[in-house]
Amino acid sequence: MEHRRLGRSGLNVSEISYGNWLTHGDQIERDQAFSCVRAALDSGITTFDTADVYAGTKAEVVLGEALEGIRRESYELFTKVFWPTGPGPNDRGLGRKHIIESCHASLRRLRTDHLDLYQAHRYDPTVPLEETLRAFEDLVRAGKVLYVGVSEWDAPQIAAAVEIAAAAGFDQIISNQPQYSMLWRKIEAEVIPASRAAGISQLVWSPVAQGVLTGKYRPGAPPPEETRAASGSGAGFIRRLMGDEVLTRVQGLLPVAADIGLSPAQLAVAWVLQNDNVASAIIGASRPEQVHENVKAAGVTLDPEVLTRIDAVLGDVVITDPNIV
């Protein structure tokens, strides 16, 4: 496993991270989740990403249990705050009360005394940005959070946070966690240039486009049983990528992967890691063998000719417009 620095910080992260959105506490059983975490550790993954909202807080609980007994200094533990975790008006957003209370709750669920990275899961336009950043800073000063990041923030939001933090003497944001894949490239236009200028890296989620880039979904055919597209919780997130035109183009990537000795999933993960602003690609898994397969993308260099072939195959199904959500 290769490691990369996260932004301008001194924190090293594994090129492949393990994330548990839509899996732990939801799609897969506890024992199976434990097996996937063990497979990640055995494969050299040191970076684990979750969020308080995943599976209604149960994902953090499962991850904390799965990592119990592992030397804390040997892995990096990331979580997020923003989405509602309770019925009250202060159980959501990026106000000071919710950030501080959610951090304490995440620490309890994850069975740890500190988070390596605490991330604002979305931007909150209803709260002054200085209040949000000051709350994060206080958690850093208290030793409960080592570094601060954001998730799915756009370029102007990132730039505003960097400016406020610099003026106030706060710890700077070191990461952004956006969706990024061969099919979903909208961060390339504005977010990545702004991040590079600010010394911020990307921790990208869905590098395999929620399984679409594995080639297991075929145009005109129903999704295979026990796949994300066939599940109640996962289908809604993947539906926009399931059109016949997209699936037909993805089938054209299979020989590209085969020609260089990679599986389609490995090709997809390796592709996002070619971007030098990407510190880590977050993978999810419902079976240990998926982890073992995807980690083989670490350290892979794709020749320019391969990248050109990929672009030619995908053509206009690639999403690059930052205004398309």
Coordinates of C-alpha atoms in Angstrom, one line a residue:
M1 CA 0.0 0.0 0.0
E2 CA 1.3 3.5 -0.9
H3 CA 0.6 6.5 1.2
R4 CA 0.2 10.2 0.4
R5 CA 0.3 13.4 2.4
L6 CA -3.1 15.0 3.0
G7 CA -2.9 18.6 1.8
R8 CA 0.0 20.6 3.3
S9 CA -0.4 18.8 6.6
G10 CA 2.0 16.2 8.1
L11 CA -0.8 13.5 8.0
N12 CA -0.1 10.5 5.8
V13 CA -3.1 8.5 4.4
S14 CA -3.3 5.3 2.5
E15 CA -4.0 5.7 -1.2
I16 CA -7.0 3.5 -0.7
S17 CA -9.3 4.3 2.2
Y18 CA -12.1 2.2 3.6
G19 CA -15.5 3.8 3.9
N20 CA -18.7 2.4 5.3
W21 CA -21.5 4.5 3.8
L22 CA -24.5 2.3 2.8
T23 CA -22.8 -0.8 4.2
H24 CA -22.1 -1.0 7.9
G25 CA -25.3 -1.0 10.0
D26 CA -27.4 -1.2 6.8
Q27 CA -26.7 -3.4 3.8
I28 CA -24.5 -6.0 5.5
E29 CA -24.5 -7.9 8.7
R30 CA -22.2 -7.1 11.6
D31 CA -19.9 -10.1 11.2
Q32 CA -19.6 -9.4 7.5
A33 CA -18.7 -5.8 8.2
F34 CA -16.0 -7.0 10.7
S35 CA -14.6 -9.2 8.0
C36 CA -14.3 -6.3 5.5
V37 CA -12.5 -4.2 8.1
R38 CA -10.1 -7.0 8.8
A39 CA -9.5 -7.4 5.1
A40 CA -8.8 -3.7 4.8
L41 CA -6.2 -3.8 7.6
D42 CA -4.6 -7.0 6.2
S43 CA -4.4 -5.2 2.8
G44 CA -2.5 -2.3 4.2
I45 CA -5.3 0.2 4.4
T46 CA -4.7 2.6 7.3
T47 CA -7.4 5.2 6.6
F48 CA -11.0 4.6 7.7
D49 CA -13.8 7.1 6.8
T50 CA -17.4 7.2 8.2
A51 CA -20.0 9.8 9.2
D52 CA -22.4 10.3 12.1
V53 CA -25.4 10.1 9.8
Y54 CA -24.6 6.8 8.1
A55 CA -27.2 4.2 9.0
G56 CA -28.6 6.6 11.6
T57 CA -25.3 6.6 13.6
K58 CA -25.0 2.7 13.5
A59 CA -22.2 2.8 11.0
E60 CA -19.9 4.6 13.5
V61 CA -20.8 2.0 16.2
V62 CA -19.9 -0.9 13.9
L63 CA -16.7 0.6 12.8
G64 CA -15.7 1.4 16.4
E65 CA -16.4 -2.2 17.4
A66 CA -14.5 -3.5 14.4
L67 CA -11.4 -1.5 15.2
E68 CA -11.4 -2.1 18.9
G69 CA -8.1 -3.7 20.0
I70 CA -6.2 -2.4 17.0
R71 CA -3.3 -0.1 18.0
R72 CA -4.8 3.4 17.7
E73 CA -1.6 4.9 16.3
S74 CA -1.6 2.5 13.4
Y75 CA -4.7 3.9 11.6
E76 CA -6.3 7.2 10.7
L77 CA -10.0 7.6 11.7
F78 CA -12.2 10.2 9.9
T79 CA -15.8 11.1 10.4
K80 CA -18.2 13.9 9.5
V81 CA -20.9 16.3 10.9
F82 CA -23.8 18.1 9.3
W83 CA -26.9 16.0 8.6
P84 CA -29.6 15.4 11.2
T85 CA -28.8 12.9 13.9
G86 CA -31.9 13.6 16.0
P87 CA -35.3 15.3 16.0
G88 CA -34.3 18.6 17.6
P89 CA -33.6 21.9 15.8
N90 CA -30.0 21.8 17.0
D91 CA -29.4 18.2 15.9
R92 CA -28.3 19.2 12.5
G93 CA -26.1 21.7 10.6
L94 CA -22.8 23.4 11.4
G95 CA -23.7 25.5 14.4
R96 CA -21.4 25.4 17.4
K97 CA -23.8 23.4 19.6
H98 CA -24.3 20.6 17.0
I99 CA -20.6 20.4 16.1
I100 CA -19.4 20.0 19.7
E101 CA -22.1 17.6 20.8
S102 CA -21.8 15.5 17.6
C103 CA -18.1 15.3 18.0
H104 CA -18.5 13.9 21.5
A105 CA -21.1 11.5 20.4
S106 CA -18.9 10.3 17.5
L107 CA -16.0 9.7 19.9
R108 CA -18.2 7.5 22.1
R109 CA -19.6 5.5 19.2
L110 CA -16.1 5.1 17.6
R111 CA -14.6 4.1 21.0
T112 CA -11.7 6.6 20.7
D113 CA -10.5 9.7 22.4
H114 CA -9.7 11.6 19.2
L115 CA -10.5 11.9 15.5
D116 CA -7.7 12.2 13.0
L117 CA -9.9 14.2 10.7
Y118 CA -13.3 15.8 11.4
Q119 CA -15.1 17.0 8.3
A120 CA -18.0 19.3 7.6
H121 CA -20.3 16.9 5.6
R122 CA -21.8 19.8 3.6
Y123 CA -21.7 23.6 3.7
D124 CA -24.3 25.3 5.9
P125 CA -25.4 28.6 4.6
T126 CA -27.6 29.3 7.7
V127 CA -24.6 29.5 10.1
P128 CA -21.8 32.1 10.0
L129 CA -18.8 30.4 8.6
E130 CA -16.6 31.9 11.3
E131 CA -18.8 30.2 14.0
T132 CA -18.3 26.8 12.2
L133 CA -14.6 27.2 11.9
R134 CA -14.2 28.4 15.5
A135 CA -16.0 25.4 16.8
F136 CA -13.7 23.1 14.8
E137 CA -10.7 25.1 16.1
D138 CA -11.8 24.6 19.7
L139 CA -12.0 20.8 19.1
V140 CA -8.5 20.9 17.7
R141 CA -7.2 22.9 20.7
A142 CA -8.9 20.4 23.0
G143 CA -7.1 17.5 21.4
K144 CA -10.3 15.8 20.3
V145 CA -9.7 16.5 16.6
L146 CA -6.2 16.6 14.9
Y147 CA -7.2 18.0 11.5
V148 CA -10.2 19.6 9.9
G149 CA -11.7 18.9 6.5
V150 CA -14.9 19.5 4.4
S151 CA -17.0 17.4 2.1
E152 CA -18.7 18.4 -1.1
W153 CA -17.8 22.1 -0.7
D154 CA -17.5 24.2 -3.9
A155 CA -14.6 26.4 -4.8
P156 CA -16.0 29.7 -3.4
Q157 CA -16.9 28.0 -0.1
I158 CA -13.5 26.5 0.2
A159 CA -11.8 29.9 -0.6
A160 CA -14.0 31.7 2.0
A161 CA -13.1 29.2 4.7
V162 CA -9.4 29.4 3.9
E163 CA -9.5 33.2 4.1
I164 CA -11.4 33.3 7.4
A165 CA -9.1 30.7 9.0
A166 CA -6.0 32.6 7.9
A167 CA -7.3 35.9 9.3
A168 CA -8.3 34.3 12.6
G169 CA -5.2 32.1 13.0
F170 CA -7.3 28.9 12.9
D171 CA -5.9 25.5 11.7
Q172 CA -6.4 25.4 8.0
I173 CA -8.7 22.9 6.2
I174 CA -6.6 20.2 4.7
S175 CA -9.1 18.1 2.7
N176 CA -12.3 18.1 0.7
Q177 CA -14.3 14.9 0.2
P178 CA -16.1 15.0 -3.2
Q179 CA -17.6 12.5 -5.5
Y180 CA -15.1 11.7 -8.3
S181 CA -14.8 9.0 -10.9
M182 CA -14.3 8.5 -14.6
L183 CA -18.0 9.3 -15.0
W184 CA -18.3 12.2 -12.5
R185 CA -15.6 14.8 -13.0
K186 CA -17.2 18.1 -12.1
I187 CA -14.6 18.9 -9.4
E188 CA -11.9 19.2 -12.1
A189 CA -13.1 22.6 -13.4
E190 CA -13.1 24.7 -10.2
V191 CA -12.7 22.7 -7.0
I192 CA -9.3 21.1 -7.7
P193 CA -7.6 24.3 -8.8
A194 CA -8.9 26.1 -5.7
S195 CA -7.8 23.3 -3.5
R196 CA -4.4 23.1 -5.0
A197 CA -3.9 26.8 -4.4
A198 CA -4.9 26.4 -0.8
G199 CA -2.9 23.2 -0.1
I200 CA -6.0 21.0 0.2
S201 CA -6.2 17.4 -1.0
Q202 CA -9.2 15.4 -2.2
L203 CA -10.5 12.3 -0.4
V204 CA -12.7 11.0 -3.2
W205 CA -15.8 8.9 -2.7
S206 CA -17.5 6.6 -5.2
P207 CA -14.4 6.1 -7.5
V208 CA -16.1 3.0 -9.0
A209 CA -19.4 5.1 -9.5
Q210 CA -21.2 3.0 -6.8
G211 CA -20.3 -0.2 -8.7
V212 CA -21.3 1.0 -12.2
L213 CA -17.7 1.0 -13.4
T214 CA -17.2 -2.6 -12.5
G215 CA -19.2 -3.5 -15.6
K216 CA -21.6 -5.8 -13.6
Y217 CA -24.6 -3.8 -14.7
R218 CA -25.6 -4.4 -18.3
P219 CA -27.7 -2.2 -20.6
G220 CA -31.3 -3.5 -21.0
A221 CA -30.9 -6.0 -18.1
P222 CA -32.2 -5.8 -14.5
P223 CA -29.5 -5.3 -11.9
P224 CA -28.1 -8.6 -10.4
E225 CA -29.5 -9.6 -7.1
E226 CA -27.7 -8.5 -4.0
T227 CA -26.1 -5.5 -5.7
R228 CA -26.5 -1.9 -4.7
A229 CA -28.8 -1.1 -7.6
A230 CA -31.1 -3.9 -6.5
S231 CA -31.3 -2.9 -2.8
G232 CA -33.8 -0.5 -1.3
S233 CA -31.2 1.7 0.4
G234 CA -28.7 1.9 -2.5
A235 CA -30.9 2.1 -5.6
G236 CA -31.8 5.7 -5.2
F237 CA -28.2 6.9 -5.2
I238 CA -27.1 4.9 -8.2
R239 CA -30.2 5.4 -10.5
R240 CA -28.8 8.4 -12.3
L241 CA -25.9 6.3 -13.6
M242 CA -27.9 3.4 -14.7
G243 CA -29.1 4.6 -18.2
D244 CA -28.4 2.3 -21.1
E245 CA -26.1 4.8 -22.8
V246 CA -23.8 5.0 -19.7
L247 CA -23.9 1.2 -19.2
T248 CA -23.1 0.6 -22.9
R249 CA -20.1 2.9 -22.7
V250 CA -18.9 1.2 -19.5
Q251 CA -18.9 -2.2 -21.2
G252 CA -16.4 -0.6 -23.7
L253 CA -14.0 -0.1 -20.8
L254 CA -13.7 -3.8 -20.0
P255 CA -11.2 -4.6 -22.8
V256 CA -9.2 -1.5 -21.8
A257 CA -8.8 -2.9 -18.3
A258 CA -8.1 -6.4 -19.6
D259 CA -5.3 -5.2 -21.9
I260 CA -3.3 -3.8 -18.9
G261 CA -4.1 -6.7 -16.6
L262 CA -6.5 -4.9 -14.3
S263 CA -10.1 -5.6 -13.4
P264 CA -12.6 -2.9 -14.3
A265 CA -12.8 -1.9 -10.6
Q266 CA -9.1 -1.6 -10.3
L267 CA -8.9 0.5 -13.4
A268 CA -11.6 2.9 -12.0
V269 CA -9.8 3.3 -8.7
A270 CA -6.4 3.7 -10.4
W271 CA -7.8 6.3 -12.7
V272 CA -8.8 8.7 -9.8
L273 CA -5.4 8.2 -8.2
Q274 CA -3.7 9.5 -11.3
N275 CA -4.8 13.0 -10.3
D276 CA -2.1 14.4 -8.0
N277 CA -4.6 16.4 -6.0
V278 CA -6.3 13.1 -4.9
A279 CA -4.7 11.8 -1.7
S280 CA -6.9 8.8 -1.3
A281 CA -9.8 6.9 -3.0
I282 CA -12.5 5.7 -0.6
I283 CA -13.8 2.3 -1.3
G284 CA -16.8 0.5 0.2
A285 CA -17.3 -3.2 0.3
S286 CA -19.9 -5.8 1.3
R287 CA -17.5 -8.7 0.9
P288 CA -13.8 -9.0 1.9
E289 CA -12.8 -10.1 -1.6
Q290 CA -13.9 -6.7 -2.9
V291 CA -11.4 -5.0 -0.6
H292 CA -8.6 -7.3 -1.7
E293 CA -9.4 -6.6 -5.4
N294 CA -9.6 -2.8 -5.1
V295 CA -6.4 -2.3 -3.1
K296 CA -4.5 -3.7 -6.0
A297 CA -5.1 -0.3 -7.7
A298 CA -2.6 1.3 -5.2
G299 CA 0.6 2.3 -6.8
V300 CA -0.6 1.7 -10.4
T301 CA 0.5 4.2 -13.1
L302 CA -1.7 4.4 -16.1
D303 CA 0.0 5.4 -19.4
P304 CA -1.2 8.4 -21.3
E305 CA -2.4 6.1 -24.1
V306 CA -4.7 4.3 -21.6
L307 CA -6.2 7.6 -20.3
T308 CA -6.9 8.6 -23.9
R309 CA -8.6 5.3 -24.6
I310 CA -10.8 5.7 -21.5
D311 CA -11.9 9.2 -22.6
A312 CA -12.6 8.0 -26.1
V313 CA -14.8 5.2 -24.8
L314 CA -16.8 7.3 -22.4
G315 CA -17.2 10.3 -24.6
D316 CA -20.1 12.6 -23.7
V317 CA -21.5 10.5 -20.8
V318 CA -18.8 12.1 -18.6
I319 CA -20.2 14.7 -16.2
T320 CA -17.9 17.7 -16.0
D321 CA -20.3 20.7 -15.6
P322 CA -20.0 22.0 -12.1
N323 CA -23.6 23.2 -12.2
I324 CA -25.0 19.7 -12.7
V325 CA -25.9 17.9 -9.5

